């Protein structure tokens, strides 16, 4: 028998307040035209009072559990990918655990910025396949609005807040056709200064603000995303032409178009949400996955590739048959 992690449900949660480019242009020296042309972003959600990474994560987790038809007590593992935790410690995953009323489970955060969700999925999948977990909540949740320098127009227009979650469950079958078929993670710490936060408990004792050299990140993103996608398809023994849906990290519509072109993938196979959510870091892949599941684009049997790249640099991808 082959033991795999299969997708049982998806969910998401967004802050109540939506902010258009035009609204942003009232306080930041920018324009709707510039943002749309350079990034494809039209809208983002910004967390208000009482909305935090953990509260959004809990909302997304509840929706994913509902879709899976499970109760919180069925979960024995929570991994939350975030770069904007509610507290430096303990892990925001434990706040989600408490909010869901789960008496005992494994709960921890993963910090890999925009590729955090891919890191979290890969760890959860390893634990499920090894027998260390049966049913996992894997969440990406961020409130980047709270670490943005709102005076820096080169970064503050690009990000938004939100959360996405999935439930993964162990399934044994003879053919192993369903579930996570392959995954691959990478990191290259030499690129720290291209995308980072200029503070932290052990250096400045402050939270810090996001800093990015956008153009250089852009160049690395296209190369790394195309190569890791090829890698996971080879690991799964499948050809890129078999992909039904590519669900990439949503940083910039131009990165998604360039990656699809490089891989000769039709743009209609790429799920695009950057227009409505902007870049929500670790939340962007599960938010896009949930949207395309709920609007009926993703159907049982479809072959999905999830992929992301972000600060570190870190990047990764996984192949999943639903
Ligand atoms: O999530 C992690 C991964 N992150 C990414 O993948 C982000 C990757 N990078 C990008 O998406 C793009 O590089 C950006 C969207 C960040 C920037 O786009 P770009 O086409 O590389 O623009 P640029 O940085 O070359 O800036 C072009 C011009 C500059 O003016 P000059 O020097 O040509 O006079 C900027 O000052 O646009 C100006 N500019 C703006 N103008 C209006 C920069 N930001 C803004 C703004 N509004 N918000």
Short mmCIF file of C-alpha atoms and ligand atoms in Angstrom, two decimals:
data_model
loop_
_atom_site.label_atom_id
_atom_site.label_comp_id
_atom_site.label_asym_id
_atom_site.label_seq_id
_atom_site.Cartn_x
_atom_site.Cartn_y
_atom_site.Cartn_z
CA UNK A 1 0.00 0.00 0.00
CA UNK A 2 1.12 3.54 -0.72
CA UNK A 3 0.46 6.13 1.98
CA UNK A 4 -0.09 9.67 0.71
CA UNK A 5 -1.36 13.04 1.99
CA UNK A 6 -4.59 13.86 0.21
CA UNK A 7 -6.38 17.21 0.07
CA UNK A 8 -9.58 17.07 2.15
CA UNK A 9 -10.60 20.74 2.22
CA UNK A 10 -9.58 24.33 1.59
CA UNK A 11 -10.54 27.62 3.22
CA UNK A 12 -9.62 31.26 3.37
CA UNK A 13 -10.23 34.44 5.30
CA UNK A 14 -9.65 38.05 4.33
CA UNK A 15 -9.77 41.23 6.41
CA UNK A 16 -13.03 43.13 6.06
CA UNK A 17 -11.42 46.27 4.63
CA UNK A 18 -10.58 46.22 0.92
CA UNK A 19 -8.30 48.99 -0.36
CA UNK A 20 -8.21 49.87 -4.05
CA UNK A 21 -5.22 51.38 -5.83
CA UNK A 22 -7.14 54.65 -6.14
CA UNK A 23 -7.69 54.78 -2.37
CA UNK A 24 -4.00 54.07 -1.78
CA UNK A 25 -3.03 56.84 -4.21
CA UNK A 26 -4.69 59.36 -1.86
CA UNK A 27 -1.94 58.83 0.73
CA UNK A 28 0.97 57.35 -1.26
CA UNK A 29 2.63 59.00 -4.29
CA UNK A 30 1.47 56.40 -6.82
CA UNK A 31 -1.30 55.77 -9.33
CA UNK A 32 -3.72 53.02 -10.29
CA UNK A 33 -2.12 52.96 -13.79
CA UNK A 34 1.42 52.37 -12.46
CA UNK A 35 0.37 49.61 -10.05
CA UNK A 36 -1.81 47.78 -12.60
CA UNK A 37 0.74 48.02 -15.41
CA UNK A 38 3.76 46.94 -13.32
CA UNK A 39 2.10 44.35 -11.09
CA UNK A 40 -1.49 43.51 -12.11
CA UNK A 41 -2.65 44.45 -8.59
CA UNK A 42 -6.00 46.31 -8.34
CA UNK A 43 -7.01 45.66 -4.77
CA UNK A 44 -5.74 44.34 -1.44
CA UNK A 45 -7.27 43.69 1.99
CA UNK A 46 -5.81 45.41 5.03
CA UNK A 47 -6.31 44.07 8.56
CA UNK A 48 -8.20 46.32 10.95
CA UNK A 49 -8.36 46.42 14.71
CA UNK A 50 -8.81 42.92 16.15
CA UNK A 51 -7.82 41.22 12.89
CA UNK A 52 -4.50 39.43 13.33
CA UNK A 53 -2.49 36.69 11.67
CA UNK A 54 -3.90 34.15 14.15
CA UNK A 55 -7.50 35.33 13.86
CA UNK A 56 -7.40 35.23 10.05
CA UNK A 57 -5.69 31.83 10.20
CA UNK A 58 -8.44 30.54 12.49
CA UNK A 59 -11.13 31.74 10.06
CA UNK A 60 -9.40 30.03 7.13
CA UNK A 61 -8.91 26.84 9.17
CA UNK A 62 -12.60 26.72 10.14
CA UNK A 63 -13.63 27.04 6.48
CA UNK A 64 -11.21 24.26 5.43
CA UNK A 65 -12.49 21.97 8.22
CA UNK A 66 -16.09 22.66 7.12
CA UNK A 67 -15.29 21.71 3.53
CA UNK A 68 -13.52 18.55 4.74
CA UNK A 69 -16.51 17.66 6.95
CA UNK A 70 -14.20 17.35 9.95
CA UNK A 71 -14.28 18.77 13.46
CA UNK A 72 -11.25 20.46 15.08
CA UNK A 73 -10.68 17.40 17.31
CA UNK A 74 -9.91 15.33 14.17
CA UNK A 75 -6.71 17.38 13.67
CA UNK A 76 -3.42 16.16 15.16
CA UNK A 77 -1.04 18.63 13.47
CA UNK A 78 -1.19 22.38 12.78
CA UNK A 79 1.56 24.06 10.80
CA UNK A 80 1.19 27.78 10.27
CA UNK A 81 3.42 29.52 7.75
CA UNK A 82 3.89 33.16 8.59
CA UNK A 83 6.45 35.96 8.73
CA UNK A 84 4.08 38.16 10.74
CA UNK A 85 3.18 36.18 13.88
CA UNK A 86 0.94 37.69 16.58
CA UNK A 87 3.76 37.34 19.13
CA UNK A 88 7.49 36.63 18.80
CA UNK A 89 6.60 33.52 20.77
CA UNK A 90 4.72 31.26 21.26
CA UNK A 91 3.93 30.12 17.74
CA UNK A 92 0.73 31.55 16.29
CA UNK A 93 -0.22 27.95 15.45
CA UNK A 94 -0.86 27.45 19.17
CA UNK A 95 -3.21 30.46 19.17
CA UNK A 96 -5.13 28.83 16.31
CA UNK A 97 -5.17 25.54 18.23
CA UNK A 98 -6.63 27.27 21.30
CA UNK A 99 -9.18 29.22 19.24
CA UNK A 100 -10.35 26.00 17.58
CA UNK A 101 -10.60 24.30 20.98
CA UNK A 102 -8.24 21.43 20.16
CA UNK A 103 -7.08 19.84 23.43
CA UNK A 104 -3.83 18.31 22.19
CA UNK A 105 -1.99 18.26 18.88
CA UNK A 106 1.38 19.23 17.41
CA UNK A 107 1.38 22.96 16.58
CA UNK A 108 4.21 25.11 15.29
CA UNK A 109 5.02 27.95 12.87
CA UNK A 110 7.23 27.84 9.83
CA UNK A 111 9.13 30.96 8.73
CA UNK A 112 10.02 30.89 5.05
CA UNK A 113 8.24 34.12 4.06
CA UNK A 114 6.46 33.84 0.68
CA UNK A 115 7.41 30.17 0.25
CA UNK A 116 6.30 29.39 3.80
CA UNK A 117 3.18 27.55 2.68
CA UNK A 118 5.22 25.24 0.43
CA UNK A 119 7.61 24.59 3.32
CA UNK A 120 4.66 23.89 5.64
CA UNK A 121 2.95 21.55 3.17
CA UNK A 122 6.18 19.64 2.60
CA UNK A 123 6.79 19.17 6.34
CA UNK A 124 3.15 18.14 6.94
CA UNK A 125 3.33 15.68 4.05
CA UNK A 126 6.53 14.14 5.45
CA UNK A 127 4.93 13.76 8.89
CA UNK A 128 1.77 12.24 7.42
CA UNK A 129 3.65 9.78 5.21
CA UNK A 130 5.90 8.75 8.13
CA UNK A 131 2.85 8.05 10.30
CA UNK A 132 3.63 10.92 12.74
CA UNK A 133 0.35 12.62 11.82
CA UNK A 134 -3.01 11.60 10.39
CA UNK A 135 -4.79 14.83 9.64
CA UNK A 136 -3.08 18.20 9.36
CA UNK A 137 -4.20 21.78 9.10
CA UNK A 138 -1.67 23.63 6.97
CA UNK A 139 -2.16 27.38 6.99
CA UNK A 140 -0.53 30.42 5.42
CA UNK A 141 -1.52 33.64 7.18
CA UNK A 142 -0.04 37.13 7.08
CA UNK A 143 -0.61 40.71 8.14
CA UNK A 144 2.17 42.30 6.08
CA UNK A 145 0.42 45.69 6.33
CA UNK A 146 1.94 45.85 9.82
CA UNK A 147 5.55 45.52 8.65
CA UNK A 148 5.31 47.78 5.61
CA UNK A 149 6.99 51.16 5.42
CA UNK A 150 3.99 53.18 4.29
CA UNK A 151 6.37 55.97 3.16
CA UNK A 152 8.08 53.61 0.69
CA UNK A 153 5.95 53.46 -2.46
CA UNK A 154 8.23 50.84 -4.03
CA UNK A 155 6.99 48.26 -1.52
CA UNK A 156 3.82 49.38 0.29
CA UNK A 157 1.58 49.17 -2.78
CA UNK A 158 2.52 45.53 -3.40
CA UNK A 159 1.29 43.65 -0.33
CA UNK A 160 -1.97 42.70 1.35
CA UNK A 161 -3.25 40.70 4.33
CA UNK A 162 -5.11 37.40 4.41
CA UNK A 163 -5.06 33.70 5.20
CA UNK A 164 -5.57 30.41 3.38
CA UNK A 165 -5.71 26.89 4.82
CA UNK A 166 -5.93 23.30 3.72
CA UNK A 167 -6.67 20.04 5.49
CA UNK A 168 -4.43 17.15 4.51
CA UNK A 169 -5.28 13.57 5.52
CA UNK A 170 -3.47 10.23 5.29
CA UNK A 171 -4.82 7.84 2.66
CA UNK A 172 -3.55 4.36 1.80
CA UNK A 173 -4.13 3.04 -1.71
CA UNK A 174 -2.61 0.50 -4.07
CA UNK A 175 -1.91 2.96 -6.89
CA UNK A 176 -0.99 6.12 -4.90
CA UNK A 177 -2.41 8.26 -7.70
CA UNK A 178 -4.07 10.84 -5.46
CA UNK A 179 -2.48 13.28 -3.04
CA UNK A 180 0.92 14.95 -2.88
CA UNK A 181 3.04 13.19 -5.51
CA UNK A 182 6.27 15.14 -5.13
CA UNK A 183 7.75 18.25 -3.55
CA UNK A 184 11.06 20.10 -3.49
CA UNK A 185 12.32 22.98 -1.36
CA UNK A 186 15.33 25.26 -1.78
CA UNK A 187 17.06 28.10 0.07
CA UNK A 188 19.97 30.37 -0.77
CA UNK A 189 20.78 32.64 2.17
CA UNK A 190 23.27 34.73 0.21
CA UNK A 191 20.38 36.86 -1.07
CA UNK A 192 19.23 38.11 2.34
CA UNK A 193 19.67 41.80 1.45
CA UNK A 194 17.40 41.67 -1.59
CA UNK A 195 14.26 41.00 0.49
CA UNK A 196 14.28 41.25 4.28
CA UNK A 197 12.91 43.00 7.35
CA UNK A 198 15.28 45.49 8.98
CA UNK A 199 14.57 44.49 12.56
CA UNK A 200 14.04 41.60 14.94
CA UNK A 201 14.14 40.61 18.61
CA UNK A 202 17.79 39.61 18.64
CA UNK A 203 19.18 42.56 16.64
CA UNK A 204 17.13 45.72 17.11
CA UNK A 205 14.48 44.55 19.60
CA UNK A 206 11.94 45.96 17.14
CA UNK A 207 9.74 44.30 14.55
CA UNK A 208 11.31 46.18 11.62
CA UNK A 209 10.00 47.06 8.18
CA UNK A 210 10.08 45.19 4.90
CA UNK A 211 12.84 46.17 2.44
CA UNK A 212 13.07 44.86 -1.11
CA UNK A 213 15.14 45.36 -4.25
CA UNK A 214 12.20 44.48 -6.48
CA UNK A 215 13.90 44.22 -9.86
CA UNK A 216 16.54 41.79 -8.63
CA UNK A 217 13.95 39.66 -6.82
CA UNK A 218 11.91 39.61 -10.03
CA UNK A 219 14.80 38.18 -12.08
CA UNK A 220 15.55 35.43 -9.55
CA UNK A 221 11.85 34.60 -9.17
CA UNK A 222 11.27 33.77 -12.84
CA UNK A 223 14.39 31.55 -13.04
CA UNK A 224 13.84 29.74 -9.73
CA UNK A 225 10.09 29.18 -10.19
CA UNK A 226 10.53 27.71 -13.66
CA UNK A 227 13.35 25.43 -12.55
CA UNK A 228 11.66 24.10 -9.38
CA UNK A 229 8.49 23.39 -11.35
CA UNK A 230 10.48 21.30 -13.82
CA UNK A 231 12.16 19.55 -10.90
CA UNK A 232 8.91 18.50 -9.13
CA UNK A 233 7.32 17.31 -12.37
CA UNK A 234 10.38 15.13 -13.03
CA UNK A 235 10.23 13.79 -9.46
CA UNK A 236 6.56 12.89 -9.99
CA UNK A 237 7.40 11.28 -13.34
CA UNK A 238 4.98 13.59 -15.17
CA UNK A 239 5.28 16.01 -18.08
CA UNK A 240 4.45 19.74 -17.70
CA UNK A 241 1.75 19.26 -20.37
CA UNK A 242 -0.18 17.15 -17.82
CA UNK A 243 -0.65 20.09 -15.43
CA UNK A 244 -4.30 21.12 -15.09
CA UNK A 245 -3.71 24.10 -12.79
CA UNK A 246 -0.59 26.01 -11.78
CA UNK A 247 -1.15 27.77 -8.46
CA UNK A 248 1.82 30.08 -8.02
CA UNK A 249 2.72 32.58 -5.35
CA UNK A 250 1.00 35.81 -6.28
CA UNK A 251 3.63 38.54 -6.26
CA UNK A 252 3.29 40.08 -9.69
CA UNK A 253 1.18 39.19 -12.75
CA UNK A 254 4.26 39.76 -14.93
CA UNK A 255 6.21 37.08 -12.98
CA UNK A 256 3.33 34.63 -13.49
CA UNK A 257 3.12 35.42 -17.22
CA UNK A 258 6.89 35.13 -17.66
CA UNK A 259 7.03 31.80 -15.76
CA UNK A 260 4.14 30.37 -17.82
CA UNK A 261 5.83 31.50 -21.05
CA UNK A 262 9.16 29.98 -20.02
CA UNK A 263 7.42 26.65 -19.35
CA UNK A 264 5.18 26.89 -22.45
CA UNK A 265 2.11 26.65 -20.19
CA UNK A 266 -1.11 28.25 -21.37
CA UNK A 267 -1.97 31.35 -19.25
CA UNK A 268 -5.50 29.91 -18.73
CA UNK A 269 -3.95 27.14 -16.64
CA UNK A 270 -2.48 29.65 -14.20
CA UNK A 271 -4.68 30.67 -11.25
CA UNK A 272 -4.26 34.43 -10.83
CA UNK A 273 -5.46 36.27 -7.72
CA UNK A 274 -2.83 38.99 -7.43
CA UNK A 275 -5.34 41.46 -8.90
CA UNK A 276 -7.70 41.12 -5.92
CA UNK A 277 -5.40 40.13 -3.01
CA UNK A 278 -1.99 41.66 -3.96
CA UNK A 279 1.00 39.80 -2.50
CA UNK A 280 -0.12 38.10 0.73
CA UNK A 281 3.19 36.24 1.20
CA UNK A 282 2.64 32.77 2.74
CA UNK A 283 -1.14 33.14 2.35
CA UNK A 284 -1.17 33.68 -1.40
CA UNK A 285 -0.95 30.06 -2.60
CA UNK A 286 -3.66 28.66 -0.27
CA UNK A 287 -5.86 31.71 -0.96
CA UNK A 288 -5.60 31.04 -4.71
CA UNK A 289 -6.14 27.32 -4.20
CA UNK A 290 -9.28 27.95 -2.17
CA UNK A 291 -10.67 30.42 -4.70
CA UNK A 292 -10.18 28.08 -7.66
CA UNK A 293 -11.63 25.17 -5.66
CA UNK A 294 -14.75 27.06 -4.60
CA UNK A 295 -15.42 28.59 -8.03
CA UNK A 296 -15.36 25.08 -9.54
CA UNK A 297 -12.26 25.42 -11.72
CA UNK A 298 -10.41 22.69 -9.79
CA UNK A 299 -12.15 19.33 -10.20
CA UNK A 300 -11.49 15.91 -8.63
CA UNK A 301 -8.66 14.18 -10.50
CA UNK A 302 -6.99 17.45 -11.56
CA UNK A 303 -3.21 17.71 -11.37
CA UNK A 304 -2.06 20.82 -9.54
CA UNK A 305 1.36 22.37 -9.11
CA UNK A 306 1.79 24.75 -6.17
CA UNK A 307 4.92 26.91 -6.16
CA UNK A 308 6.41 29.94 -4.46
CA UNK A 309 9.54 32.02 -4.05
CA UNK A 310 10.40 34.67 -1.50
CA UNK A 311 12.75 36.21 1.05
CA UNK A 312 15.86 34.30 1.97
CA UNK A 313 15.73 33.43 -0.86
CA UNK A 314 13.57 30.39 -0.31
CA UNK A 315 11.56 28.64 -2.98
CA UNK A 316 9.74 25.40 -3.54
CA UNK A 317 6.97 23.54 -5.33
CA UNK A 318 4.77 20.50 -4.98
CA UNK A 319 2.67 18.33 -7.28
CA UNK A 320 -0.76 17.40 -5.98
CA UNK A 321 -3.53 15.32 -7.54
CA UNK A 322 -6.91 16.24 -6.00
O1 LIG B 1 6.90 37.98 -2.67
C1 LIG B 1 8.28 37.86 -2.81
C2 LIG B 1 8.67 38.02 -4.17
N1 LIG B 1 8.54 39.41 -4.57
C3 LIG B 1 8.55 39.67 -5.82
O2 LIG B 1 8.58 38.74 -6.59
C4 LIG B 1 8.58 41.11 -6.30
C5 LIG B 1 9.37 41.15 -7.56
N2 LIG B 1 9.49 42.48 -8.14
C6 LIG B 1 8.49 43.14 -8.75
O3 LIG B 1 7.36 42.67 -8.74
C7 LIG B 1 8.80 44.41 -9.48
O4 LIG B 1 10.19 44.56 -9.60
C8 LIG B 1 8.21 45.69 -8.81
C9 LIG B 1 6.70 45.68 -8.98
C10 LIG B 1 8.58 45.70 -7.35
C11 LIG B 1 8.74 46.96 -9.48
O5 LIG B 1 8.47 46.95 -10.86
P1 LIG B 1 9.60 47.39 -11.90
O6 LIG B 1 9.00 47.34 -13.24
O7 LIG B 1 10.81 46.54 -11.62
O8 LIG B 1 9.82 48.91 -11.51
P2 LIG B 1 11.15 49.65 -11.02
O9 LIG B 1 11.50 49.23 -9.66
O10 LIG B 1 12.17 49.52 -12.10
O11 LIG B 1 10.66 51.14 -10.98
C12 LIG B 1 10.33 51.86 -12.18
C13 LIG B 1 9.96 53.29 -11.83
C14 LIG B 1 10.98 53.98 -10.94
O12 LIG B 1 11.09 55.32 -11.36
P3 LIG B 1 12.36 55.79 -12.27
O13 LIG B 1 13.58 55.45 -11.45
O14 LIG B 1 12.26 54.97 -13.52
O15 LIG B 1 12.12 57.24 -12.44
C15 LIG B 1 10.33 53.96 -9.57
O16 LIG B 1 10.73 55.04 -8.76
O17 LIG B 1 8.72 53.32 -11.11
C16 LIG B 1 8.86 54.11 -9.92
N3 LIG B 1 7.99 53.55 -8.90
C17 LIG B 1 6.71 53.92 -8.74
N4 LIG B 1 5.94 54.81 -9.38
C18 LIG B 1 4.65 54.92 -8.99
C19 LIG B 1 8.28 52.59 -7.99
N5 LIG B 1 7.19 52.33 -7.23
C20 LIG B 1 6.22 53.15 -7.68
C21 LIG B 1 4.88 53.32 -7.31
N6 LIG B 1 4.13 54.22 -7.99
N7 LIG B 1 4.28 52.61 -6.32
#
